[in-house]
Coordinates of C-alpha atoms in Angstrom, one line a residue:
Chain A
M1 CA -80.5 -111.3 -88.4
E2 CA -82.9 -113.5 -90.3
S3 CA -80.9 -116.3 -92.4
R4 CA -80.7 -116.4 -95.9
A5 CA -83.7 -119.2 -96.2
S6 CA -86.0 -117.7 -93.7
R7 CA -85.7 -113.9 -95.6
A8 CA -86.7 -115.9 -99.0
G9 CA -89.5 -117.6 -97.8
L10 CA -90.9 -114.2 -96.0
G11 CA -90.8 -112.6 -99.6
I12 CA -92.5 -115.3 -101.2
A13 CA -94.8 -115.2 -98.4
T14 CA -95.4 -111.9 -99.0
V15 CA -96.1 -112.1 -103.0
L16 CA -98.5 -114.7 -102.4
V17 CA -100.6 -113.1 -99.7
I18 CA -100.4 -109.7 -101.9
A19 CA -101.5 -111.8 -104.7
F20 CA -104.7 -113.1 -102.8
L21 CA -105.7 -109.6 -102.1
W22 CA -105.3 -108.5 -105.5
L23 CA -106.3 -111.0 -107.7
P24 CA -109.9 -111.4 -107.3
L25 CA -110.4 -107.7 -107.6
L26 CA -108.2 -107.8 -111.0
L27 CA -110.8 -110.4 -111.8
I28 CA -113.9 -108.9 -111.5
M29 CA -112.5 -105.9 -113.0
A30 CA -111.6 -107.8 -116.0
Y31 CA -115.5 -109.0 -116.2
A32 CA -116.5 -105.3 -116.9
F33 CA -114.7 -106.0 -120.5
N34 CA -116.5 -109.7 -121.2
G35 CA -118.3 -109.8 -124.5
S36 CA -120.4 -112.6 -123.7
T37 CA -123.4 -112.2 -121.3
I38 CA -122.8 -115.6 -119.4
Q39 CA -120.3 -114.8 -116.3
S40 CA -117.7 -117.7 -116.7
W41 CA -113.8 -117.6 -116.7
P42 CA -111.8 -117.0 -119.3
I43 CA -114.2 -113.8 -120.7
S44 CA -114.5 -113.9 -124.3
N45 CA -114.3 -111.1 -126.4
F46 CA -113.3 -107.7 -124.8
T47 CA -116.2 -105.5 -125.2
L48 CA -116.7 -101.6 -124.2
H49 CA -120.6 -102.2 -124.5
W50 CA -121.2 -103.0 -121.2
F51 CA -120.1 -99.4 -119.7
H52 CA -122.4 -97.7 -122.6
E53 CA -125.2 -99.8 -121.4
A54 CA -124.4 -98.7 -117.8
W55 CA -124.5 -95.0 -118.2
H56 CA -128.1 -95.3 -120.3
D57 CA -129.3 -97.7 -117.2
E58 CA -131.9 -94.8 -115.7
E59 CA -132.1 -97.4 -112.5
A60 CA -128.0 -97.0 -112.1
R61 CA -128.1 -93.5 -112.8
S62 CA -130.4 -92.4 -110.2
S63 CA -128.8 -94.7 -107.6
L64 CA -125.1 -93.0 -108.3
G65 CA -127.1 -89.7 -108.3
L66 CA -128.5 -90.4 -104.8
S67 CA -124.7 -92.1 -103.7
L68 CA -123.0 -88.7 -104.6
K69 CA -125.7 -86.7 -102.9
V70 CA -125.7 -88.8 -99.5
G71 CA -122.1 -89.1 -99.7
A72 CA -121.6 -85.0 -100.3
I73 CA -123.6 -84.2 -97.5
A74 CA -122.8 -86.9 -94.8
T75 CA -119.1 -85.5 -95.4
T76 CA -120.2 -81.9 -94.9
I77 CA -121.7 -82.8 -91.5
A78 CA -118.5 -85.0 -90.8
V79 CA -116.2 -82.6 -91.4
V80 CA -118.0 -79.8 -89.6
L81 CA -118.9 -82.2 -86.4
G82 CA -115.5 -83.6 -86.7
T83 CA -113.0 -80.7 -86.6
A84 CA -115.3 -79.4 -84.0
A85 CA -114.8 -82.1 -81.5
A86 CA -111.4 -82.5 -82.7
A87 CA -110.3 -78.9 -81.6
A88 CA -112.3 -79.6 -78.3
I89 CA -110.6 -82.8 -77.3
Y90 CA -107.2 -81.1 -78.4
Q91 CA -107.2 -78.0 -76.7
F92 CA -109.3 -79.0 -73.6
R93 CA -108.9 -81.2 -70.8
F94 CA -112.2 -81.8 -69.3
F95 CA -114.7 -84.4 -67.3
G96 CA -115.5 -87.1 -69.8
R97 CA -113.0 -86.4 -72.3
E98 CA -112.2 -90.0 -72.8
A99 CA -116.2 -90.8 -73.4
V100 CA -116.4 -88.0 -75.9
S101 CA -113.8 -90.0 -78.4
F102 CA -115.4 -93.6 -77.2
L103 CA -118.9 -91.9 -78.2
L104 CA -117.5 -91.0 -81.8
L105 CA -115.8 -94.1 -82.3
L106 CA -118.9 -96.6 -81.6
P107 CA -120.5 -96.2 -84.6
L108 CA -117.5 -98.2 -86.3
A109 CA -116.5 -100.2 -83.6
L110 CA -119.5 -101.9 -83.6
P111 CA -120.6 -104.2 -86.1
G112 CA -122.5 -102.0 -88.5
I113 CA -125.9 -104.3 -87.9
I114 CA -126.4 -103.0 -85.0
T115 CA -125.9 -99.0 -85.7
G116 CA -128.2 -99.9 -88.7
M117 CA -130.9 -101.5 -86.8
A118 CA -130.7 -99.1 -84.3
L119 CA -131.4 -96.0 -86.0
N120 CA -134.0 -98.3 -88.3
S121 CA -135.8 -98.9 -85.1
A122 CA -135.3 -95.4 -83.6
Y123 CA -136.6 -94.1 -87.0
N124 CA -139.6 -96.7 -86.6
F125 CA -140.3 -95.6 -82.9
A126 CA -140.4 -91.7 -83.7
G127 CA -142.3 -92.0 -86.6
V128 CA -139.9 -90.9 -89.1
P129 CA -140.4 -92.2 -93.0
L130 CA -137.3 -93.2 -94.4
S131 CA -135.9 -90.9 -97.0
T132 CA -132.8 -89.5 -98.3
L133 CA -132.2 -87.6 -95.0
T134 CA -132.3 -91.0 -92.8
I135 CA -129.8 -92.4 -94.7
V136 CA -127.7 -89.3 -94.7
I137 CA -128.1 -89.0 -90.5
G138 CA -127.0 -93.1 -90.7
H139 CA -123.7 -92.4 -93.0
A140 CA -122.6 -89.0 -91.0
T141 CA -122.3 -91.0 -87.6
F142 CA -119.8 -93.6 -89.1
C143 CA -118.0 -90.8 -90.9
V144 CA -117.6 -88.2 -88.1
I145 CA -114.6 -90.5 -86.7
V146 CA -112.4 -90.4 -89.9
V147 CA -112.6 -86.7 -90.3
Y148 CA -111.9 -86.3 -86.6
N149 CA -109.1 -88.5 -86.3
N150 CA -107.4 -87.1 -89.1
V151 CA -107.7 -83.4 -88.0
L152 CA -106.9 -84.7 -84.2
A153 CA -103.7 -86.3 -85.7
R154 CA -102.6 -83.3 -87.4
M155 CA -103.3 -81.1 -84.1
R156 CA -101.2 -82.8 -81.9
R157 CA -98.3 -82.9 -84.9
S158 CA -98.3 -78.9 -85.4
S159 CA -97.1 -76.7 -82.2
P160 CA -99.6 -75.2 -80.0
S161 CA -97.2 -72.2 -79.7
L162 CA -97.8 -71.0 -83.4
V163 CA -101.5 -70.0 -82.1
E164 CA -100.0 -68.3 -78.9
A165 CA -97.2 -66.5 -81.3
S166 CA -100.0 -65.0 -83.5
M167 CA -102.4 -63.9 -80.6
D168 CA -99.4 -62.0 -79.1
L169 CA -98.5 -60.9 -82.1
G170 CA -102.0 -59.1 -81.8
A171 CA -104.0 -61.3 -84.6
D172 CA -107.8 -62.2 -83.5
G173 CA -109.7 -65.5 -83.4
W174 CA -110.6 -65.0 -87.2
Q175 CA -107.1 -64.2 -88.4
T176 CA -105.5 -66.8 -86.3
F177 CA -107.6 -69.3 -87.9
R178 CA -107.4 -67.9 -91.7
W179 CA -103.5 -67.7 -91.7
V180 CA -101.9 -69.8 -89.0
I181 CA -104.8 -72.8 -88.4
W182 CA -106.3 -73.1 -91.7
P183 CA -102.5 -73.7 -93.6
V184 CA -101.7 -76.5 -91.1
L185 CA -105.2 -78.4 -91.1
S186 CA -106.5 -78.0 -94.6
T187 CA -104.6 -80.8 -96.2
A188 CA -105.7 -82.6 -93.3
L189 CA -109.5 -81.8 -93.4
I190 CA -109.6 -82.5 -97.5
A191 CA -107.8 -86.2 -96.5
G192 CA -110.1 -86.8 -94.2
G193 CA -113.2 -85.5 -96.4
L194 CA -112.1 -87.6 -98.6
L195 CA -112.3 -90.9 -96.8
A196 CA -115.2 -90.0 -95.1
F197 CA -116.8 -89.8 -98.7
A198 CA -114.8 -93.4 -100.0
L199 CA -116.4 -94.8 -96.9
S200 CA -119.8 -93.4 -97.4
F201 CA -119.9 -93.9 -101.0
D202 CA -119.4 -98.1 -100.6
E203 CA -121.5 -98.6 -97.7
V204 CA -124.1 -101.2 -97.3
I205 CA -125.2 -102.5 -94.0
V206 CA -126.3 -98.9 -92.4
T207 CA -127.8 -98.1 -95.5
F208 CA -129.8 -101.1 -95.9
F209 CA -131.7 -100.5 -93.0
T210 CA -131.9 -96.5 -93.3
A211 CA -132.9 -96.7 -96.5
G212 CA -136.8 -96.9 -97.8
A213 CA -137.5 -96.9 -100.9
Q214 CA -134.4 -94.9 -102.3
E215 CA -131.3 -97.3 -103.6
T216 CA -127.6 -96.3 -103.2
L217 CA -125.1 -97.2 -105.6
P218 CA -124.3 -100.4 -103.5
I219 CA -128.0 -101.2 -102.7
Y220 CA -128.6 -101.5 -106.5
I221 CA -125.6 -103.9 -107.0
L222 CA -126.3 -105.7 -104.3
N223 CA -130.1 -106.1 -105.1
H224 CA -129.2 -107.1 -108.6
I225 CA -126.3 -109.8 -107.4
Q226 CA -129.0 -111.3 -105.1
R227 CA -131.6 -111.4 -108.0
G228 CA -128.7 -112.6 -110.7
Q229 CA -129.8 -109.6 -113.1
D230 CA -128.2 -107.6 -115.4
L231 CA -124.9 -108.7 -114.2
P232 CA -122.8 -107.5 -117.1
V233 CA -124.0 -103.9 -116.4
V234 CA -123.1 -104.7 -112.9
N235 CA -119.8 -105.7 -113.8
A236 CA -119.4 -102.4 -115.6
I237 CA -120.7 -100.6 -112.9
V238 CA -118.4 -102.2 -110.4
F239 CA -115.1 -101.4 -112.2
V240 CA -116.3 -97.7 -111.8
V241 CA -116.7 -98.0 -108.2
I242 CA -113.4 -99.7 -107.4
I243 CA -111.7 -96.7 -109.5
V244 CA -113.8 -94.1 -108.0
T245 CA -112.7 -95.3 -104.2
V246 CA -109.3 -95.9 -105.3
I247 CA -109.1 -91.7 -106.1
P248 CA -109.9 -90.6 -103.3
V249 CA -107.8 -93.0 -101.0
T250 CA -104.5 -92.4 -102.5
I251 CA -105.3 -88.8 -103.2
A252 CA -105.8 -88.6 -99.1
Q253 CA -103.0 -90.8 -98.8
R254 CA -100.6 -88.1 -100.9
L255 CA -102.0 -85.0 -99.1
T256 CA -101.0 -86.7 -95.7
G257 CA -97.7 -87.7 -96.9
G258 CA -98.2 -91.0 -96.9
D259 CA -98.9 -91.1 -92.6
A260 CA -99.9 -94.3 -91.9
G261 CA -102.2 -93.6 -89.1
V262 CA -104.4 -91.7 -91.5
L263 CA -105.8 -94.5 -93.6
R264 CA -105.9 -97.4 -91.0
R265 CA -109.4 -96.8 -91.4
G266 CA -110.3 -99.6 -88.1
T267 CA -107.1 -98.6 -86.4
T268 CA -107.0 -95.1 -85.9
G269 CA -109.9 -94.8 -83.9
S270 CA -108.7 -96.4 -80.6
K271 CA -105.3 -94.6 -81.1
V272 CA -106.6 -91.3 -79.6
Chain B
M1 CA -113.3 -43.0 -94.5
A2 CA -116.5 -44.3 -93.7
E3 CA -115.5 -48.2 -95.2
L4 CA -112.1 -48.0 -93.0
A5 CA -114.8 -46.7 -89.9
E6 CA -116.5 -49.8 -90.8
A7 CA -113.9 -52.0 -91.2
G8 CA -112.5 -51.0 -87.8
A9 CA -115.6 -51.7 -86.3
L10 CA -115.8 -55.1 -87.5
R11 CA -112.1 -55.8 -86.8
G12 CA -112.9 -54.3 -83.1
A13 CA -116.2 -56.9 -82.5
R14 CA -113.7 -59.8 -83.7
L15 CA -111.2 -59.2 -81.3
R16 CA -113.7 -58.5 -78.2
L17 CA -115.2 -62.4 -79.8
S18 CA -111.6 -63.3 -79.7
T19 CA -110.6 -61.8 -76.1
L20 CA -114.1 -63.3 -74.9
L21 CA -113.0 -66.7 -75.8
W22 CA -109.6 -66.6 -74.8
R23 CA -110.9 -65.2 -71.2
H24 CA -113.5 -67.9 -71.1
P25 CA -112.4 -70.8 -72.4
R26 CA -115.5 -73.1 -71.2
V27 CA -117.8 -70.7 -73.3
K28 CA -115.3 -71.7 -76.1
L29 CA -115.4 -75.6 -75.4
A30 CA -119.4 -75.4 -75.1
L31 CA -119.6 -74.1 -78.6
L32 CA -117.1 -76.8 -79.9
L33 CA -118.4 -79.6 -78.5
A34 CA -122.3 -79.0 -78.1
A35 CA -123.0 -79.9 -81.8
P36 CA -121.0 -83.0 -82.1
V37 CA -121.9 -84.7 -78.6
L38 CA -125.7 -83.7 -78.9
A39 CA -125.8 -85.0 -82.4
F40 CA -124.5 -88.4 -81.4
S41 CA -126.2 -88.5 -77.8
V42 CA -129.5 -88.2 -79.2
V43 CA -129.2 -90.0 -82.7
Y44 CA -126.9 -92.4 -82.1
L45 CA -126.7 -93.4 -78.3
G46 CA -130.3 -92.7 -77.7
S47 CA -131.5 -95.4 -81.0
L48 CA -129.0 -97.6 -79.0
V49 CA -130.6 -97.4 -75.9
S50 CA -134.1 -97.6 -77.4
L51 CA -132.7 -100.6 -79.2
F52 CA -131.9 -102.8 -76.3
I53 CA -135.1 -101.4 -74.4
S54 CA -137.0 -103.3 -76.9
A55 CA -135.6 -106.1 -76.6
F56 CA -137.6 -106.6 -73.7
W57 CA -141.1 -106.1 -75.3
Q58 CA -143.3 -108.0 -77.8
V59 CA -145.0 -107.7 -81.1
D60 CA -148.5 -108.5 -81.3
A61 CA -149.0 -111.4 -83.6
F62 CA -152.0 -110.0 -85.2
T63 CA -151.8 -106.4 -85.5
A64 CA -147.7 -106.6 -85.9
K65 CA -147.5 -103.6 -83.5
V66 CA -144.8 -103.5 -80.7
I67 CA -146.6 -103.9 -77.3
H68 CA -144.7 -102.2 -74.5
T69 CA -145.1 -104.7 -71.7
W70 CA -142.0 -106.0 -70.0
T71 CA -140.9 -109.3 -70.9
L72 CA -137.9 -111.7 -71.0
D73 CA -140.3 -113.7 -73.6
N74 CA -137.5 -113.0 -76.3
F75 CA -134.9 -114.1 -74.4
R76 CA -136.8 -117.6 -73.5
T77 CA -137.5 -118.3 -77.0
L78 CA -133.4 -117.8 -78.0
W79 CA -132.4 -120.2 -75.3
D80 CA -134.8 -122.9 -75.8
D81 CA -134.3 -123.2 -79.7
H82 CA -131.8 -125.1 -80.8
T83 CA -132.1 -123.3 -84.3
Y84 CA -130.7 -120.5 -82.4
W85 CA -127.6 -121.9 -80.7
R86 CA -126.7 -124.0 -83.9
I87 CA -126.8 -120.2 -85.5
T88 CA -124.7 -118.9 -82.9
G89 CA -122.2 -121.6 -83.0
R90 CA -121.4 -120.8 -86.6
T91 CA -121.1 -117.5 -86.5
I92 CA -118.6 -117.6 -83.5
G93 CA -116.7 -121.0 -85.0
I94 CA -116.1 -119.1 -88.3
A95 CA -115.4 -115.8 -86.8
A96 CA -113.0 -117.6 -84.9
A97 CA -111.6 -119.5 -88.2
V98 CA -111.3 -116.5 -90.4
T99 CA -109.0 -115.1 -86.9
V100 CA -107.0 -117.5 -87.1
T101 CA -106.4 -117.7 -90.9
D102 CA -105.9 -113.8 -90.7
A103 CA -103.4 -114.1 -88.2
V104 CA -101.5 -116.4 -89.9
L105 CA -101.9 -114.7 -93.5
A106 CA -100.7 -111.4 -92.2
F107 CA -97.6 -112.5 -90.0
P108 CA -95.1 -113.2 -92.6
L109 CA -96.4 -110.0 -94.8
A110 CA -96.7 -107.7 -92.0
Y111 CA -93.0 -109.3 -90.9
F112 CA -91.8 -108.7 -94.1
M113 CA -92.9 -105.0 -94.4
A114 CA -91.8 -104.0 -90.8
R115 CA -88.3 -105.5 -90.8
L116 CA -87.0 -106.8 -94.2
A117 CA -88.4 -104.2 -97.3
S118 CA -86.8 -101.3 -97.9
G119 CA -88.3 -97.5 -97.4
R120 CA -89.8 -97.9 -100.8
T121 CA -90.9 -101.4 -101.1
R122 CA -92.2 -100.6 -97.6
A123 CA -94.5 -97.7 -98.9
A124 CA -95.9 -100.1 -102.0
L125 CA -96.9 -102.7 -99.9
F126 CA -99.3 -100.0 -97.7
V127 CA -100.8 -99.1 -101.0
L128 CA -101.2 -102.4 -102.2
V129 CA -102.7 -103.3 -98.7
L130 CA -104.3 -100.4 -98.2
L131 CA -106.3 -100.0 -101.4
P132 CA -108.6 -103.2 -101.0
L133 CA -109.2 -102.0 -97.2
W134 CA -111.0 -99.2 -98.9
S135 CA -112.3 -100.6 -102.2
S136 CA -115.9 -101.8 -101.4
Y137 CA -116.3 -104.8 -99.3
L138 CA -119.4 -105.7 -101.3
V139 CA -117.5 -105.8 -104.4
R140 CA -114.8 -107.8 -103.2
I141 CA -117.4 -110.0 -102.0
Y142 CA -118.7 -110.4 -105.2
A143 CA -116.0 -111.2 -107.1
W144 CA -115.2 -114.2 -104.9
R145 CA -118.7 -115.3 -105.8
T146 CA -118.0 -114.9 -109.4
I147 CA -114.4 -116.7 -108.8
L148 CA -116.0 -119.6 -106.7
A149 CA -118.9 -119.8 -109.1
K150 CA -119.7 -123.4 -111.6
N151 CA -118.2 -121.8 -114.4
G152 CA -115.3 -119.6 -112.5
A153 CA -112.0 -118.4 -112.0
L154 CA -111.0 -121.3 -109.2
N155 CA -112.7 -124.5 -111.2
W156 CA -110.8 -122.9 -114.9
A157 CA -107.6 -123.1 -112.6
L158 CA -107.9 -126.4 -111.0
N159 CA -109.1 -128.0 -114.4
A160 CA -105.6 -126.7 -115.9
I161 CA -103.8 -128.4 -113.4
G162 CA -105.6 -131.4 -114.1
L163 CA -108.1 -131.3 -110.8
P164 CA -111.5 -132.0 -110.5
D165 CA -113.7 -129.1 -109.5
A166 CA -114.1 -127.9 -106.1
N167 CA -117.8 -127.7 -105.5
I168 CA -117.0 -124.9 -102.4
A169 CA -119.4 -122.1 -103.7
Y170 CA -122.2 -121.5 -101.2
T171 CA -120.9 -123.1 -98.8
N172 CA -119.8 -122.9 -95.2
W173 CA -116.1 -123.3 -96.9
A174 CA -116.8 -120.4 -99.1
M175 CA -117.8 -118.0 -96.2
W176 CA -114.5 -119.0 -94.2
I177 CA -112.3 -117.7 -97.6
V178 CA -114.4 -114.7 -97.9
F179 CA -114.4 -113.2 -94.4
S180 CA -110.8 -114.2 -94.3
Y181 CA -110.3 -112.1 -97.7
V182 CA -112.1 -109.5 -96.8
W183 CA -111.0 -108.6 -93.1
L184 CA -107.7 -109.3 -94.2
P185 CA -105.9 -105.8 -94.3
F186 CA -107.5 -104.8 -90.6
M187 CA -105.3 -107.9 -89.2
I188 CA -102.0 -107.2 -91.3
L189 CA -102.1 -103.3 -90.1
P190 CA -101.7 -103.6 -86.4
V191 CA -99.3 -106.8 -86.4
Y192 CA -97.2 -104.4 -88.8
A193 CA -97.3 -101.6 -86.0
A194 CA -96.5 -104.2 -83.6
L195 CA -93.5 -105.5 -84.9
E196 CA -92.4 -102.1 -86.4
R197 CA -91.7 -101.1 -82.8
I198 CA -89.5 -104.2 -81.9
P199 CA -85.9 -102.8 -81.4
D200 CA -83.5 -104.7 -83.4
N201 CA -81.4 -104.5 -80.2
Y202 CA -83.8 -107.1 -78.5
L203 CA -83.4 -109.6 -81.7
E204 CA -79.3 -108.9 -81.4
A205 CA -79.3 -109.8 -77.9
S206 CA -81.4 -112.6 -78.4
Q207 CA -79.1 -113.9 -81.0
D208 CA -75.6 -112.7 -78.8
L209 CA -77.1 -115.1 -75.6
G210 CA -77.2 -117.7 -78.5
A211 CA -80.9 -117.9 -79.8
K212 CA -81.3 -120.0 -82.9
G213 CA -83.9 -118.1 -85.3
S214 CA -86.8 -120.1 -84.3
R215 CA -86.5 -119.4 -80.6
T216 CA -86.3 -115.8 -81.1
L217 CA -89.1 -115.7 -83.1
R218 CA -91.0 -117.7 -80.3
S219 CA -89.2 -116.4 -77.4
V220 CA -88.9 -112.3 -78.5
I221 CA -90.7 -111.6 -81.2
L222 CA -94.1 -113.6 -81.3
P223 CA -94.7 -112.3 -77.2
L224 CA -94.3 -108.6 -78.6
A225 CA -96.5 -108.9 -81.6
L226 CA -99.2 -110.7 -79.3
P227 CA -101.0 -107.2 -78.8
G228 CA -100.9 -106.1 -82.5
I229 CA -102.2 -109.6 -83.2
V230 CA -105.4 -109.6 -80.6
A231 CA -105.6 -105.9 -81.7
G232 CA -106.3 -107.3 -85.4
S233 CA -108.0 -109.9 -83.9
I234 CA -111.0 -107.6 -82.4
F235 CA -111.6 -106.3 -85.9
T236 CA -111.5 -109.9 -87.8
F237 CA -113.8 -111.6 -85.0
S238 CA -116.2 -108.5 -84.8
L239 CA -116.6 -107.6 -88.4
T240 CA -117.4 -111.2 -88.6
L241 CA -119.8 -111.9 -86.2
G242 CA -122.2 -108.6 -86.9
D243 CA -122.5 -109.5 -91.0
F244 CA -125.1 -110.8 -93.0
I245 CA -124.3 -109.7 -96.2
T246 CA -121.3 -112.7 -97.2
P247 CA -123.5 -115.2 -95.8
A248 CA -126.6 -113.9 -98.0
L249 CA -124.0 -113.8 -101.0
V250 CA -121.6 -116.7 -100.6
G251 CA -123.3 -119.0 -97.7
G252 CA -125.5 -121.9 -99.1
A253 CA -128.8 -122.6 -97.5
G254 CA -128.5 -123.2 -93.7
S255 CA -125.7 -121.2 -93.3
S256 CA -127.2 -118.1 -91.8
F257 CA -125.5 -116.1 -89.6
I258 CA -126.6 -114.0 -86.3
G259 CA -127.2 -111.3 -88.3
N260 CA -129.2 -112.9 -90.9
V261 CA -132.1 -113.7 -88.8
V262 CA -131.5 -110.0 -87.3
E263 CA -132.5 -108.9 -90.6
E264 CA -134.8 -111.1 -91.2
Q265 CA -136.8 -110.0 -88.3
V266 CA -136.2 -106.7 -88.9
G267 CA -138.3 -107.4 -92.1
Q268 CA -140.8 -109.5 -90.4
P269 CA -141.3 -106.5 -88.9
N270 CA -139.9 -108.1 -84.9
I271 CA -138.0 -105.5 -84.0
P272 CA -138.1 -106.7 -80.4
F273 CA -137.0 -110.7 -81.2
A274 CA -134.2 -108.9 -83.3
A275 CA -132.8 -106.6 -80.9
A276 CA -133.0 -109.2 -78.3
F277 CA -130.9 -111.7 -80.8
A278 CA -128.8 -108.7 -81.2
T279 CA -127.6 -108.3 -77.9
V280 CA -125.7 -111.8 -78.3
P281 CA -122.8 -110.9 -80.5
V282 CA -122.4 -107.2 -78.7
I283 CA -122.2 -109.4 -75.3
I284 CA -119.7 -111.9 -77.0
M285 CA -117.6 -108.6 -78.5
G286 CA -117.9 -106.9 -74.4
I287 CA -116.2 -110.3 -73.1
Y288 CA -114.0 -110.5 -76.2
L289 CA -112.6 -106.6 -75.2
V290 CA -112.2 -107.6 -71.7
I291 CA -109.7 -110.2 -72.5
A292 CA -108.2 -108.4 -75.2
R293 CA -107.6 -105.4 -72.8
R294 CA -105.9 -107.8 -70.7
L295 CA -103.8 -108.9 -73.6
G296 CA -102.7 -105.7 -73.9
A297 CA -104.1 -105.3 -77.1
F298 CA -105.6 -101.9 -76.7
E299 CA -102.2 -100.3 -76.5
A300 CA -101.4 -101.4 -79.6
L301 CA -104.4 -100.0 -81.6

């Protein structure tokens, strides 16, 4: 349908846009191996020294620990709440059904600064001191929708008659869950959980408003970039962060059979 | 024997519970919904409401305590001070520029993915678009900060082909590039989804009726892709409108966004004023969403 010239043009544009998306990432990853302490391009003298430095940096280590902890707890909360909400929305028609999915989507649809500020001022009014727990609550609010979307999408693609057949054959609720529902849902749950974790692991804005003296890894990076401090160490950490987020996303995509809907962080929400 | 009886009793209890839930689906619904809805209404909605109520409060200049008397003073200050108008204008202007840029960059790629690429290439392109979307947004801004810096890769490349340095670090140009970069995948995906849904025979029909390629693009493809573009623009526009990290990291002095003022005021702490200014992007987005809905963007999401 398209003429040969327009095909070629579109092909070239595609390559250029993909290059635009990837060159900055590859470039900043290269900086991790920069032998010089000066941030200039091209990098000089390949070294692995900064990975060693980063590994032994107390502040970086404790912020990594906090990020992993917050990510794990927030993901757990998101899996429980997201699955329960998805099951309710899938099985029932009730008044306010649309409102529930809208409510869950809200923290992702509104700019992060609104969510962050709202929680910050609520903690302030309630006299709750900022702590790890306040960060976890902040992260859980925007992670729920990711699990919810994944689980709901999977439920919609599976046949409800499976559950009925299981009940007809005399299985109780637990047995039906264990042998019929779980095998269908498990990969969607794991994928949703991984994506929620990736989202939490990277988050800066909500964290910025809900963290007190605590420093998650992104906050550590932000502080160091702003002060221009220990940038070589930051580069090594950034390299690791890119790898760490790429892995769960890739696994999640495999688990869902490359289903387009699953990874559309922003766009899936409103598909509901 | 005792074990068997115990197992039987346990199974009996489970069966009774299953039957109860089956007979009374409302109980099951309540059990499923209670936790998520309660958590969200109390924590999230409660916070949002309290935030917007506090926009009508004041902070005592001496004690820095919030005074709970109703007043429109925060909004009056915003209205009267030209600085806030300028900041709002800058925020909206750059958000609009970023949205247009992303639409222009996303369209050819999305078109190629949806209509020209083979299954395998399409899957590969999908991953190549998704991974940057999910990789840390802070890291991607930082990457541009180093690229645009005086000794960065951009000037190195320019010098290599004999051009002088482009001094765009810490300017509005830098913000425009970085925002366009960071939100681009959010535009590509809905545009791709819209283009993929156009049936092939529409294009054939257009061709049979004698339309040239450009006419088909203008009269068939673009109108059908528009909801996808508008859907993508919701993200690019809203995300730019609410950001404060990008201006802080790659913007120069005097390139504050609404978000930067809000962040600064929260730190003061003057939450009432911050809340008042934060209503501005929320209202703009509200209007934007109404228009987007008219254009059919919600079906394209």
